Amino acid sequence: MSEWEFGPPDIEDFFRYANITAFSVSDDEQSIAVATNLGGTFDLWGLTIGIHYPHQLSHMGQMIHDVHYDPAGRYILFSADHDGDENTQMYLLPPQGGTAKILREAPSHKQLILHVSEDGNRLYYASDRENPSFFNNYRLNLETGEEELLVKGEGGATYIAQVSPNERVFVVLKLFANTFIAGFIVQDGIWHSIVPNPQTPHVVYGAEFIDDGHLYVTTNYEREFSYLAKYDLATQQFSPVAQIEGQDLADLKWDKERQRLYVLAHAGVEDRFYVMDLTVNNPSLQPIDLPVSLVTSWTVARSGTVYVLGQSEIMPNNLFRYTPGSPWTPITDNRSMGIDPNTAVHAEVVHYPSFDGTIIEALWFSPPAERRNGYTIIWPHGGPQYAERRQFRSIVQYFVHEGYQFFAPNFRGSTGYGKTFTTLVEGDWGEGPRKDMVSGIEWLFRMNMAQKDKLFLMGGSYGGYMSLLLHGRHPEYFKAVVDIFGPSNLFTFHDSVPESWKPVMDIFLGNPVTQAEKFREDSPITYLDAMTRPMLVIQGANDPRVVKQESDQLVEALRARGRDIEYMVLEDEGHGFSKKANEIAVYRKIAEFFRQHQ
């Protein structure tokens, strides 16, 4: 073997990349602030156009959720939590970087950045400090420090989604369920529904003022998929404008100078991008090819340049720039050193019939035949009102490189397949989706794509819950099981979620009093006696969504029964991984666990 010949990449090689989670472009477009874990933990870093090396802006080492450049260049505004607790606080940073200054500190509460005025002098934000269940919305004058309460949340979590150019009119969203987010126009304290009947369950996804009297919205009101509509404030008229079959039109951005409306759409496991030129007669949505499979975040600058942060199965989040009439230009080059783009495996989209004839879409990763080790990992996604899409997962690429196959169904309740399909999981966490998973496994067997005695099971959040439930009700399928912060008992989970979740839980999950038997039937902890396979449980100590007790009670009960169970608690994490060292340690442990039980 020559000295310049190397062995196969280690698991750490797949995870040693910088993830960008948010960004903001300065008004002159000469600087970009990015939230990234380039240094191993998350901070703000700066990119200067024309300089091919980033510079660090903050030194907090915490997950950053949002970032905004002051249009006048006086500050950078961002929000961050502490060790995964999701209690985001707001901070101001000097444009050149330095020590962050906290704004309106509220320990143990959430402060959410909503909007920054065009002159940068006023900040709109939501907080649960005085309204834990529904949030209040405020306007803070950054020049004088004066603050005013604009909208008091009632009936559902309430957020200002958009502000008119004259700052007199607000688009306000009320969340009654993930599948029922109503939109309202609020002016001088008077509320008007955007859609004709606000009592009809629907979702308003995006809204954009094109002037002080008109806005465009995306909504699935009275339709299966979200479409583009226009609202006239003077006449209160709601008018559908455009839709694309089988796609959810979601986010909107307005290019005021060129009178162009950009629309991001979700098309199953990928995203699509469109522009509508409002200067022409009979404007229509025109497609623009994306440089990525999924868009994480995007913006349109005053110049009309579009900036997109996005990813694919083999590429982590990267920034791209688009000027109409020109191709996309990459700004960053994040890459996983363990992945060779020429040989990496892309997902195949497959479909199978479930127990009741419903067709389920799934992603299937399979290495070349000569590299397969015979084992398949079953992956139920989180959410559950979410979907497994063409996103970047280091662990998937690592396992496929090691010879594993990877199967990720979008069971009923997943997003992207119409409103009705998404609602099917509400009040039925453990029956329909579980049977969809089992039907998928049986389909793999029938198609000779997987072997009956060589299945592993792994999932996170709702996927962790489903992994536990499948283990308890169908242990014969699996050699070993990994649960990453999944609920184990629906009764205790229902009562321990964040306060802002509690008003929607009866729709989302069900009622533990009136549906007690259903809760027992769908709780993994009901089936402890059948959980006989080796298990690995991962839990963040600060998880506010699935609290540590959910894993503690499961592990304690199984250990009392003498079961083979390993328990890994991350003391400085929440519902996910904000620190690269923790992420690598967890997935190295999972890889070793699966090798041990082959």
PDB file of C-alpha atoms in Angstrom, residues 274-557:
ATOM      1  CA  TYR A 274     -41.220  30.464  -8.434  1.00  0.00           C
ATOM      2  CA  VAL A 275     -41.439  34.138  -9.342  1.00  0.00           C
ATOM      3  CA  MET A 276     -44.462  36.195 -10.399  1.00  0.00           C
ATOM      4  CA  ASP A 277     -43.829  39.458 -12.275  1.00  0.00           C
ATOM      5  CA  LEU A 278     -46.673  41.814 -11.357  1.00  0.00           C
ATOM      6  CA  THR A 279     -45.726  44.363 -14.059  1.00  0.00           C
ATOM      7  CA  VAL A 280     -47.089  42.149 -16.867  1.00  0.00           C
ATOM      8  CA  ASN A 281     -50.642  41.383 -17.868  1.00  0.00           C
ATOM      9  CA  ASN A 282     -52.015  38.133 -16.439  1.00  0.00           C
ATOM     10  CA  PRO A 283     -48.990  37.399 -14.242  1.00  0.00           C
ATOM     11  CA  SER A 284     -48.280  33.760 -13.465  1.00  0.00           C
ATOM     12  CA  LEU A 285     -45.829  31.753 -11.404  1.00  0.00           C
ATOM     13  CA  GLN A 286     -42.683  31.028 -13.387  1.00  0.00           C
ATOM     14  CA  PRO A 287     -40.293  28.311 -12.146  1.00  0.00           C
ATOM     15  CA  ILE A 288     -36.705  29.006 -11.164  1.00  0.00           C
ATOM     16  CA  ASP A 289     -34.376  26.039 -10.795  1.00  0.00           C
ATOM     17  CA  LEU A 290     -32.913  25.717  -7.307  1.00  0.00           C
ATOM     18  CA  PRO A 291     -29.283  24.759  -6.570  1.00  0.00           C
ATOM     19  CA  VAL A 292     -30.467  22.661  -3.599  1.00  0.00           C
ATOM     20  CA  SER A 293     -33.115  20.044  -2.827  1.00  0.00           C
ATOM     21  CA  LEU A 294     -34.454  21.812   0.281  1.00  0.00           C
ATOM     22  CA  VAL A 295     -34.396  25.469   1.275  1.00  0.00           C
ATOM     23  CA  THR A 296     -33.697  26.177   4.955  1.00  0.00           C
ATOM     24  CA  SER A 297     -33.905  29.969   4.776  1.00  0.00           C
ATOM     25  CA  TRP A 298     -33.960  32.671   2.106  1.00  0.00           C
ATOM     26  CA  THR A 299     -34.273  36.400   1.522  1.00  0.00           C
ATOM     27  CA  VAL A 300     -34.538  38.963  -1.275  1.00  0.00           C
ATOM     28  CA  ALA A 301     -32.227  41.976  -0.964  1.00  0.00           C
ATOM     29  CA  ARG A 302     -33.135  45.550  -1.973  1.00  0.00           C
ATOM     30  CA  SER A 303     -31.106  45.016  -5.152  1.00  0.00           C
ATOM     31  CA  GLY A 304     -33.384  42.143  -6.182  1.00  0.00           C
ATOM     32  CA  THR A 305     -30.690  39.534  -5.515  1.00  0.00           C
ATOM     33  CA  VAL A 306     -32.033  36.327  -3.981  1.00  0.00           C
ATOM     34  CA  TYR A 307     -30.043  34.556  -1.274  1.00  0.00           C
ATOM     35  CA  VAL A 308     -30.824  30.938  -0.417  1.00  0.00           C
ATOM     36  CA  LEU A 309     -29.535  28.662   2.348  1.00  0.00           C
ATOM     37  CA  GLY A 310     -30.204  25.051   1.416  1.00  0.00           C
ATOM     38  CA  GLN A 311     -29.102  21.423   1.362  1.00  0.00           C
ATOM     39  CA  SER A 312     -29.430  18.028  -0.309  1.00  0.00           C
ATOM     40  CA  GLU A 313     -28.935  14.400   0.768  1.00  0.00           C
ATOM     41  CA  ILE A 314     -25.180  14.649   0.150  1.00  0.00           C
ATOM     42  CA  MET A 315     -24.538  18.341   0.884  1.00  0.00           C
ATOM     43  CA  PRO A 316     -25.024  20.232   4.179  1.00  0.00           C
ATOM     44  CA  ASN A 317     -26.477  23.732   4.246  1.00  0.00           C
ATOM     45  CA  ASN A 318     -24.743  26.160   1.913  1.00  0.00           C
ATOM     46  CA  LEU A 319     -25.444  29.715   0.817  1.00  0.00           C
ATOM     47  CA  PHE A 320     -26.174  30.637  -2.796  1.00  0.00           C
ATOM     48  CA  ARG A 321     -26.877  33.920  -4.562  1.00  0.00           C
ATOM     49  CA  TYR A 322     -29.162  34.472  -7.560  1.00  0.00           C
ATOM     50  CA  THR A 323     -29.534  37.506  -9.795  1.00  0.00           C
ATOM     51  CA  PRO A 324     -32.406  37.244 -12.316  1.00  0.00           C
ATOM     52  CA  GLY A 325     -31.037  36.223 -15.681  1.00  0.00           C
ATOM     53  CA  SER A 326     -27.870  34.705 -14.208  1.00  0.00           C
ATOM     54  CA  PRO A 327     -27.077  31.283 -12.731  1.00  0.00           C
ATOM     55  CA  TRP A 328     -26.892  30.625  -9.004  1.00  0.00           C
ATOM     56  CA  THR A 329     -23.501  31.441  -7.477  1.00  0.00           C
ATOM     57  CA  PRO A 330     -22.250  29.554  -4.390  1.00  0.00           C
ATOM     58  CA  ILE A 331     -21.120  31.705  -1.468  1.00  0.00           C
ATOM     59  CA  THR A 332     -20.061  28.921   0.918  1.00  0.00           C
ATOM     60  CA  ASP A 333     -18.628  25.469   0.363  1.00  0.00           C
ATOM     61  CA  ASN A 334     -19.587  23.435   3.407  1.00  0.00           C
ATOM     62  CA  ARG A 335     -18.919  19.768   2.845  1.00  0.00           C
ATOM     63  CA  SER A 336     -18.635  16.582   4.837  1.00  0.00           C
ATOM     64  CA  MET A 337     -15.133  15.178   4.433  1.00  0.00           C
ATOM     65  CA  GLY A 338     -16.478  11.626   4.642  1.00  0.00           C
ATOM     66  CA  ILE A 339     -18.722  12.045   1.598  1.00  0.00           C
ATOM     67  CA  ASP A 340     -17.478  11.731  -1.964  1.00  0.00           C
ATOM     68  CA  PRO A 341     -20.126  13.448  -4.144  1.00  0.00           C
ATOM     69  CA  ASN A 342     -19.195  11.135  -7.014  1.00  0.00           C
ATOM     70  CA  THR A 343     -20.040   7.961  -5.104  1.00  0.00           C
ATOM     71  CA  ALA A 344     -22.497   9.134  -2.417  1.00  0.00           C
ATOM     72  CA  VAL A 345     -25.929   7.528  -2.522  1.00  0.00           C
ATOM     73  CA  HIS A 346     -29.013   9.623  -3.275  1.00  0.00           C
ATOM     74  CA  ALA A 347     -32.433   8.595  -2.034  1.00  0.00           C
ATOM     75  CA  GLU A 348     -34.791   6.688  -4.269  1.00  0.00           C
ATOM     76  CA  VAL A 349     -38.441   7.692  -3.869  1.00  0.00           C
ATOM     77  CA  VAL A 350     -40.565   4.549  -3.508  1.00  0.00           C
ATOM     78  CA  HIS A 351     -44.264   3.895  -2.882  1.00  0.00           C
ATOM     79  CA  TYR A 352     -46.075   1.031  -1.222  1.00  0.00           C
ATOM     80  CA  PRO A 353     -49.671   0.155  -0.270  1.00  0.00           C
ATOM     81  CA  SER A 354     -50.472   0.291   3.441  1.00  0.00           C
ATOM     82  CA  PHE A 355     -52.881  -1.897   5.404  1.00  0.00           C
ATOM     83  CA  ASP A 356     -55.965  -0.013   4.164  1.00  0.00           C
ATOM     84  CA  GLY A 357     -54.801   0.597   0.598  1.00  0.00           C
ATOM     85  CA  THR A 358     -53.383   4.079   1.271  1.00  0.00           C
ATOM     86  CA  ILE A 359     -50.265   4.647  -0.815  1.00  0.00           C
ATOM     87  CA  ILE A 360     -47.292   5.666   1.325  1.00  0.00           C
ATOM     88  CA  GLU A 361     -44.244   7.434  -0.088  1.00  0.00           C
ATOM     89  CA  ALA A 362     -40.839   6.645   1.379  1.00  0.00           C
ATOM     90  CA  LEU A 363     -37.158   7.373   0.860  1.00  0.00           C
ATOM     91  CA  TRP A 364     -34.929   4.385   0.250  1.00  0.00           C
ATOM     92  CA  PHE A 365     -31.137   4.524   0.462  1.00  0.00           C
ATOM     93  CA  SER A 366     -29.258   1.458  -0.725  1.00  0.00           C
ATOM     94  CA  PRO A 367     -25.511   1.178  -1.340  1.00  0.00           C
ATOM     95  CA  PRO A 368     -24.143  -0.671  -4.391  1.00  0.00           C
ATOM     96  CA  ALA A 369     -24.666  -4.433  -4.119  1.00  0.00           C
ATOM     97  CA  GLU A 370     -20.986  -5.140  -3.500  1.00  0.00           C
ATOM     98  CA  ARG A 371     -20.967  -2.866  -0.436  1.00  0.00           C
ATOM     99  CA  ARG A 372     -24.167  -4.053   1.267  1.00  0.00           C
ATOM    100  CA  ASN A 373     -23.782  -5.739   4.635  1.00  0.00           C
ATOM    101  CA  GLY A 374     -27.267  -7.260   4.573  1.00  0.00           C
ATOM    102  CA  TYR A 375     -28.743  -5.018   7.302  1.00  0.00           C
ATOM    103  CA  THR A 376     -31.479  -2.404   6.949  1.00  0.00           C
ATOM    104  CA  ILE A 377     -32.218   0.491   9.306  1.00  0.00           C
ATOM    105  CA  ILE A 378     -35.872   1.474   9.661  1.00  0.00           C
ATOM    106  CA  TRP A 379     -36.273   5.202  10.349  1.00  0.00           C
ATOM    107  CA  PRO A 380     -39.649   6.663  11.427  1.00  0.00           C
ATOM    108  CA  HIS A 381     -39.323  10.442  11.175  1.00  0.00           C
ATOM    109  CA  GLY A 382     -40.081  13.006  13.874  1.00  0.00           C
ATOM    110  CA  GLY A 383     -42.943  15.452  14.048  1.00  0.00           C
ATOM    111  CA  PRO A 384     -45.195  13.593  13.520  1.00  0.00           C
ATOM    112  CA  GLN A 385     -46.593  16.368  11.268  1.00  0.00           C
ATOM    113  CA  TYR A 386     -43.354  16.611   9.370  1.00  0.00           C
ATOM    114  CA  ALA A 387     -41.808  14.569   6.559  1.00  0.00           C
ATOM    115  CA  GLU A 388     -38.582  12.822   5.655  1.00  0.00           C
ATOM    116  CA  ARG A 389     -37.313  14.749   2.653  1.00  0.00           C
ATOM    117  CA  ARG A 390     -34.118  15.093   0.632  1.00  0.00           C
ATOM    118  CA  GLN A 391     -32.304  16.646   3.580  1.00  0.00           C
ATOM    119  CA  PHE A 392     -28.721  16.196   4.688  1.00  0.00           C
ATOM    120  CA  ARG A 393     -28.216  13.604   7.409  1.00  0.00           C
ATOM    121  CA  SER A 394     -24.600  12.671   8.127  1.00  0.00           C
ATOM    122  CA  ILE A 395     -25.679   9.518   9.884  1.00  0.00           C
ATOM    123  CA  VAL A 396     -27.597   8.267   6.851  1.00  0.00           C
ATOM    124  CA  GLN A 397     -24.607   8.757   4.564  1.00  0.00           C
ATOM    125  CA  TYR A 398     -22.320   7.102   7.111  1.00  0.00           C
ATOM    126  CA  PHE A 399     -24.519   4.044   7.524  1.00  0.00           C
ATOM    127  CA  VAL A 400     -25.011   3.676   3.760  1.00  0.00           C
ATOM    128  CA  HIS A 401     -21.248   3.956   3.300  1.00  0.00           C
ATOM    129  CA  GLU A 402     -20.872   1.160   5.879  1.00  0.00           C
ATOM    130  CA  GLY A 403     -23.211  -1.070   3.856  1.00  0.00           C
ATOM    131  CA  TYR A 404     -26.546  -0.516   5.614  1.00  0.00           C
ATOM    132  CA  GLN A 405     -29.753   0.176   3.746  1.00  0.00           C
ATOM    133  CA  PHE A 406     -31.995   2.928   5.094  1.00  0.00           C
ATOM    134  CA  PHE A 407     -35.805   3.063   4.860  1.00  0.00           C
ATOM    135  CA  ALA A 408     -37.751   6.217   5.818  1.00  0.00           C
ATOM    136  CA  PRO A 409     -41.537   6.147   5.219  1.00  0.00           C
ATOM    137  CA  ASN A 410     -43.723   9.237   5.238  1.00  0.00           C
ATOM    138  CA  PHE A 411     -46.558   7.589   7.157  1.00  0.00           C
ATOM    139  CA  ARG A 412     -50.002   9.148   7.567  1.00  0.00           C
ATOM    140  CA  GLY A 413     -49.722  12.445   9.376  1.00  0.00           C
ATOM    141  CA  SER A 414     -46.716  13.499   7.290  1.00  0.00           C
ATOM    142  CA  THR A 415     -46.762  16.881   5.595  1.00  0.00           C
ATOM    143  CA  GLY A 416     -46.621  17.415   1.848  1.00  0.00           C
ATOM    144  CA  TYR A 417     -49.375  15.002   0.843  1.00  0.00           C
ATOM    145  CA  GLY A 418     -52.432  17.167   1.341  1.00  0.00           C
ATOM    146  CA  LYS A 419     -54.301  18.574   4.325  1.00  0.00           C
ATOM    147  CA  THR A 420     -56.415  15.464   4.943  1.00  0.00           C
ATOM    148  CA  PHE A 421     -53.398  13.145   5.044  1.00  0.00           C
ATOM    149  CA  THR A 422     -51.620  15.394   7.569  1.00  0.00           C
ATOM    150  CA  THR A 423     -54.603  15.412   9.947  1.00  0.00           C
ATOM    151  CA  LEU A 424     -54.804  11.603  10.072  1.00  0.00           C
ATOM    152  CA  VAL A 425     -52.300  11.425  12.941  1.00  0.00           C
ATOM    153  CA  GLU A 426     -54.223  13.845  15.163  1.00  0.00           C
ATOM    154  CA  GLY A 427     -55.606  11.861  18.069  1.00  0.00           C
ATOM    155  CA  ASP A 428     -54.131   8.689  16.555  1.00  0.00           C
ATOM    156  CA  TRP A 429     -50.429   8.614  17.269  1.00  0.00           C
ATOM    157  CA  GLY A 430     -50.104   4.869  17.630  1.00  0.00           C
ATOM    158  CA  GLU A 431     -52.498   3.073  15.277  1.00  0.00           C
ATOM    159  CA  GLY A 432     -52.509   4.279  11.659  1.00  0.00           C
ATOM    160  CA  PRO A 433     -48.872   5.482  11.508  1.00  0.00           C
ATOM    161  CA  ARG A 434     -47.670   2.291  13.239  1.00  0.00           C
ATOM    162  CA  LYS A 435     -49.534   0.119  10.744  1.00  0.00           C
ATOM    163  CA  ASP A 436     -48.072   2.192   7.897  1.00  0.00           C
ATOM    164  CA  MET A 437     -44.610   1.416   9.242  1.00  0.00           C
ATOM    165  CA  VAL A 438     -45.356  -2.301   9.561  1.00  0.00           C
ATOM    166  CA  SER A 439     -46.831  -2.361   6.049  1.00  0.00           C
ATOM    167  CA  GLY A 440     -43.634  -0.771   4.770  1.00  0.00           C
ATOM    168  CA  ILE A 441     -41.500  -3.407   6.445  1.00  0.00           C
ATOM    169  CA  GLU A 442     -43.634  -6.209   5.006  1.00  0.00           C
ATOM    170  CA  TRP A 443     -43.398  -4.563   1.578  1.00  0.00           C
ATOM    171  CA  LEU A 444     -39.591  -4.589   1.830  1.00  0.00           C
ATOM    172  CA  PHE A 445     -39.756  -8.320   2.517  1.00  0.00           C
ATOM    173  CA  ARG A 446     -42.113  -8.992  -0.399  1.00  0.00           C
ATOM    174  CA  MET A 447     -39.874  -7.006  -2.740  1.00  0.00           C
ATOM    175  CA  ASN A 448     -36.768  -8.875  -1.482  1.00  0.00           C
ATOM    176  CA  MET A 449     -35.252  -5.522  -0.508  1.00  0.00           C
ATOM    177  CA  ALA A 450     -34.586  -6.457   3.135  1.00  0.00           C
ATOM    178  CA  GLN A 451     -34.015  -9.620   5.172  1.00  0.00           C
ATOM    179  CA  LYS A 452     -36.373 -10.573   7.984  1.00  0.00           C
ATOM    180  CA  ASP A 453     -33.683 -11.250  10.566  1.00  0.00           C
ATOM    181  CA  LYS A 454     -31.557  -8.179   9.782  1.00  0.00           C
ATOM    182  CA  LEU A 455     -33.543  -5.088  10.699  1.00  0.00           C
ATOM    183  CA  PHE A 456     -32.508  -2.307  13.067  1.00  0.00           C
ATOM    184  CA  LEU A 457     -34.914   0.373  14.275  1.00  0.00           C
ATOM    185  CA  MET A 458     -34.005   3.992  15.073  1.00  0.00           C
ATOM    186  CA  GLY A 459     -35.864   7.291  15.405  1.00  0.00           C
ATOM    187  CA  GLY A 460     -35.848  10.650  17.160  1.00  0.00           C
ATOM    188  CA  SER A 461     -38.624  12.642  18.868  1.00  0.00           C
ATOM    189  CA  TYR A 462     -41.908  11.240  17.478  1.00  0.00           C
ATOM    190  CA  GLY A 463     -39.656   8.818  15.589  1.00  0.00           C
ATOM    191  CA  GLY A 464     -38.228   7.769  18.967  1.00  0.00           C
ATOM    192  CA  TYR A 465     -41.771   7.259  20.255  1.00  0.00           C
ATOM    193  CA  MET A 466     -42.649   5.177  17.186  1.00  0.00           C
ATOM    194  CA  SER A 467     -39.463   3.138  17.606  1.00  0.00           C
ATOM    195  CA  LEU A 468     -40.474   2.366  21.196  1.00  0.00           C
ATOM    196  CA  LEU A 469     -44.032   1.492  20.178  1.00  0.00           C
ATOM    197  CA  LEU A 470     -42.922  -0.737  17.308  1.00  0.00           C
ATOM    198  CA  HIS A 471     -40.509  -2.446  19.660  1.00  0.00           C
ATOM    199  CA  GLY A 472     -43.251  -3.062  22.207  1.00  0.00           C
ATOM    200  CA  ARG A 473     -45.872  -4.262  19.739  1.00  0.00           C
ATOM    201  CA  HIS A 474     -43.763  -5.895  17.015  1.00  0.00           C
ATOM    202  CA  PRO A 475     -40.455  -6.968  18.601  1.00  0.00           C
ATOM    203  CA  GLU A 476     -40.113  -9.939  16.264  1.00  0.00           C
ATOM    204  CA  TYR A 477     -39.047  -7.664  13.401  1.00  0.00           C
ATOM    205  CA  PHE A 478     -35.978  -6.089  14.980  1.00  0.00           C
ATOM    206  CA  LYS A 479     -32.513  -7.062  16.180  1.00  0.00           C
ATOM    207  CA  ALA A 480     -31.993  -3.882  18.226  1.00  0.00           C
ATOM    208  CA  VAL A 481     -33.652  -0.516  18.804  1.00  0.00           C
ATOM    209  CA  VAL A 482     -32.413   3.085  19.269  1.00  0.00           C
ATOM    210  CA  ASP A 483     -34.679   5.729  20.814  1.00  0.00           C
ATOM    211  CA  ILE A 484     -33.488   9.341  20.587  1.00  0.00           C
ATOM    212  CA  PHE A 485     -35.526  11.522  23.008  1.00  0.00           C
ATOM    213  CA  GLY A 486     -38.869   9.862  22.295  1.00  0.00           C
ATOM    214  CA  PRO A 487     -41.950   9.997  24.590  1.00  0.00           C
ATOM    215  CA  SER A 488     -42.602   6.726  26.400  1.00  0.00           C
ATOM    216  CA  ASN A 489     -45.904   7.465  28.145  1.00  0.00           C
ATOM    217  CA  LEU A 490     -48.571   9.605  26.462  1.00  0.00           C
ATOM    218  CA  PHE A 491     -50.181  10.498  29.808  1.00  0.00           C
ATOM    219  CA  THR A 492     -47.010  12.012  31.251  1.00  0.00           C
ATOM    220  CA  PHE A 493     -45.940  13.454  27.899  1.00  0.00           C
ATOM    221  CA  HIS A 494     -49.280  15.275  27.519  1.00  0.00           C
ATOM    222  CA  ASP A 495     -48.811  16.989  30.874  1.00  0.00           C
ATOM    223  CA  SER A 496     -45.112  17.867  30.598  1.00  0.00           C
ATOM    224  CA  VAL A 497     -44.891  19.686  27.244  1.00  0.00           C
ATOM    225  CA  PRO A 498     -44.163  23.457  27.157  1.00  0.00           C
ATOM    226  CA  GLU A 499     -47.021  25.721  28.232  1.00  0.00           C
ATOM    227  CA  SER A 500     -47.476  27.057  24.701  1.00  0.00           C
ATOM    228  CA  TRP A 501     -48.100  23.503  23.452  1.00  0.00           C
ATOM    229  CA  LYS A 502     -50.777  22.645  26.003  1.00  0.00           C
ATOM    230  CA  PRO A 503     -53.716  24.435  24.324  1.00  0.00           C
ATOM    231  CA  VAL A 504     -53.252  22.359  21.148  1.00  0.00           C
ATOM    232  CA  MET A 505     -52.499  18.977  22.728  1.00  0.00           C
ATOM    233  CA  ASP A 506     -56.095  17.717  22.757  1.00  0.00           C
ATOM    234  CA  ILE A 507     -56.177  18.074  18.967  1.00  0.00           C
ATOM    235  CA  PHE A 508     -52.573  17.066  18.356  1.00  0.00           C
ATOM    236  CA  LEU A 509     -52.416  14.073  20.680  1.00  0.00           C
ATOM    237  CA  GLY A 510     -55.823  13.590  22.312  1.00  0.00           C
ATOM    238  CA  ASN A 511     -57.363  14.023  25.744  1.00  0.00           C
ATOM    239  CA  PRO A 512     -55.980  11.798  28.515  1.00  0.00           C
ATOM    240  CA  VAL A 513     -59.276  11.828  30.425  1.00  0.00           C
ATOM    241  CA  THR A 514     -61.862  11.269  27.713  1.00  0.00           C
ATOM    242  CA  GLN A 515     -59.509   9.081  25.650  1.00  0.00           C
ATOM    243  CA  ALA A 516     -57.728   7.256  28.456  1.00  0.00           C
ATOM    244  CA  GLU A 517     -58.023   3.837  26.838  1.00  0.00           C
ATOM    245  CA  LYS A 518     -56.575   5.188  23.572  1.00  0.00           C
ATOM    246  CA  PHE A 519     -53.675   6.749  25.501  1.00  0.00           C
ATOM    247  CA  ARG A 520     -52.945   3.410  27.190  1.00  0.00           C
ATOM    248  CA  GLU A 521     -53.131   1.552  23.892  1.00  0.00           C
ATOM    249  CA  ASP A 522     -50.790   3.992  22.148  1.00  0.00           C
ATOM    250  CA  SER A 523     -48.252   4.415  24.982  1.00  0.00           C
ATOM    251  CA  PRO A 524     -45.032   2.421  24.520  1.00  0.00           C
ATOM    252  CA  ILE A 525     -44.732   1.944  28.284  1.00  0.00           C
ATOM    253  CA  THR A 526     -47.843  -0.275  28.140  1.00  0.00           C
ATOM    254  CA  TYR A 527     -45.780  -2.888  26.292  1.00  0.00           C
ATOM    255  CA  LEU A 528     -42.706  -3.148  28.479  1.00  0.00           C
ATOM    256  CA  ASP A 529     -42.994  -6.928  28.810  1.00  0.00           C
ATOM    257  CA  ALA A 530     -42.635  -7.313  25.032  1.00  0.00           C
ATOM    258  CA  MET A 531     -39.587  -5.024  24.772  1.00  0.00           C
ATOM    259  CA  THR A 532     -37.033  -7.817  24.703  1.00  0.00           C
ATOM    260  CA  ARG A 533     -34.553  -6.574  22.107  1.00  0.00           C
ATOM    261  CA  PRO A 534     -31.344  -4.714  23.046  1.00  0.00           C
ATOM    262  CA  MET A 535     -31.972  -0.989  23.348  1.00  0.00           C
ATOM    263  CA  LEU A 536     -30.039   2.262  23.356  1.00  0.00           C
ATOM    264  CA  VAL A 537     -31.814   5.362  24.691  1.00  0.00           C
ATOM    265  CA  ILE A 538     -30.476   8.892  24.070  1.00  0.00           C
ATOM    266  CA  GLN A 539     -31.803  11.882  26.036  1.00  0.00           C
ATOM    267  CA  GLY A 540     -30.981  15.578  26.407  1.00  0.00           C
ATOM    268  CA  ALA A 541     -31.164  16.647  30.055  1.00  0.00           C
ATOM    269  CA  ASN A 542     -32.591  20.073  29.132  1.00  0.00           C
ATOM    270  CA  ASP A 543     -35.149  18.862  26.607  1.00  0.00           C
ATOM    271  CA  PRO A 544     -38.274  21.060  26.998  1.00  0.00           C
ATOM    272  CA  ARG A 545     -40.384  19.055  24.539  1.00  0.00           C
ATOM    273  CA  VAL A 546     -39.762  15.487  25.652  1.00  0.00           C
ATOM    274  CA  VAL A 547     -38.545  15.896  29.213  1.00  0.00           C
ATOM    275  CA  LYS A 548     -35.894  13.622  30.669  1.00  0.00           C
ATOM    276  CA  GLN A 549     -38.466  11.824  32.846  1.00  0.00           C
ATOM    277  CA  GLU A 550     -39.919  10.269  29.676  1.00  0.00           C
ATOM    278  CA  SER A 551     -36.694   8.352  29.155  1.00  0.00           C
ATOM    279  CA  ASP A 552     -35.910   7.885  32.862  1.00  0.00           C
ATOM    280  CA  GLN A 553     -39.157   6.042  33.556  1.00  0.00           C
ATOM    281  CA  LEU A 554     -38.715   3.769  30.551  1.00  0.00           C
ATOM    282  CA  VAL A 555     -35.113   2.874  31.351  1.00  0.00           C
ATOM    283  CA  GLU A 556     -35.862   2.303  35.029  1.00  0.00           C
ATOM    284  CA  ALA A 557     -38.785  -0.016  34.266  1.00  0.00           C
TER     285      ALA A 557
END
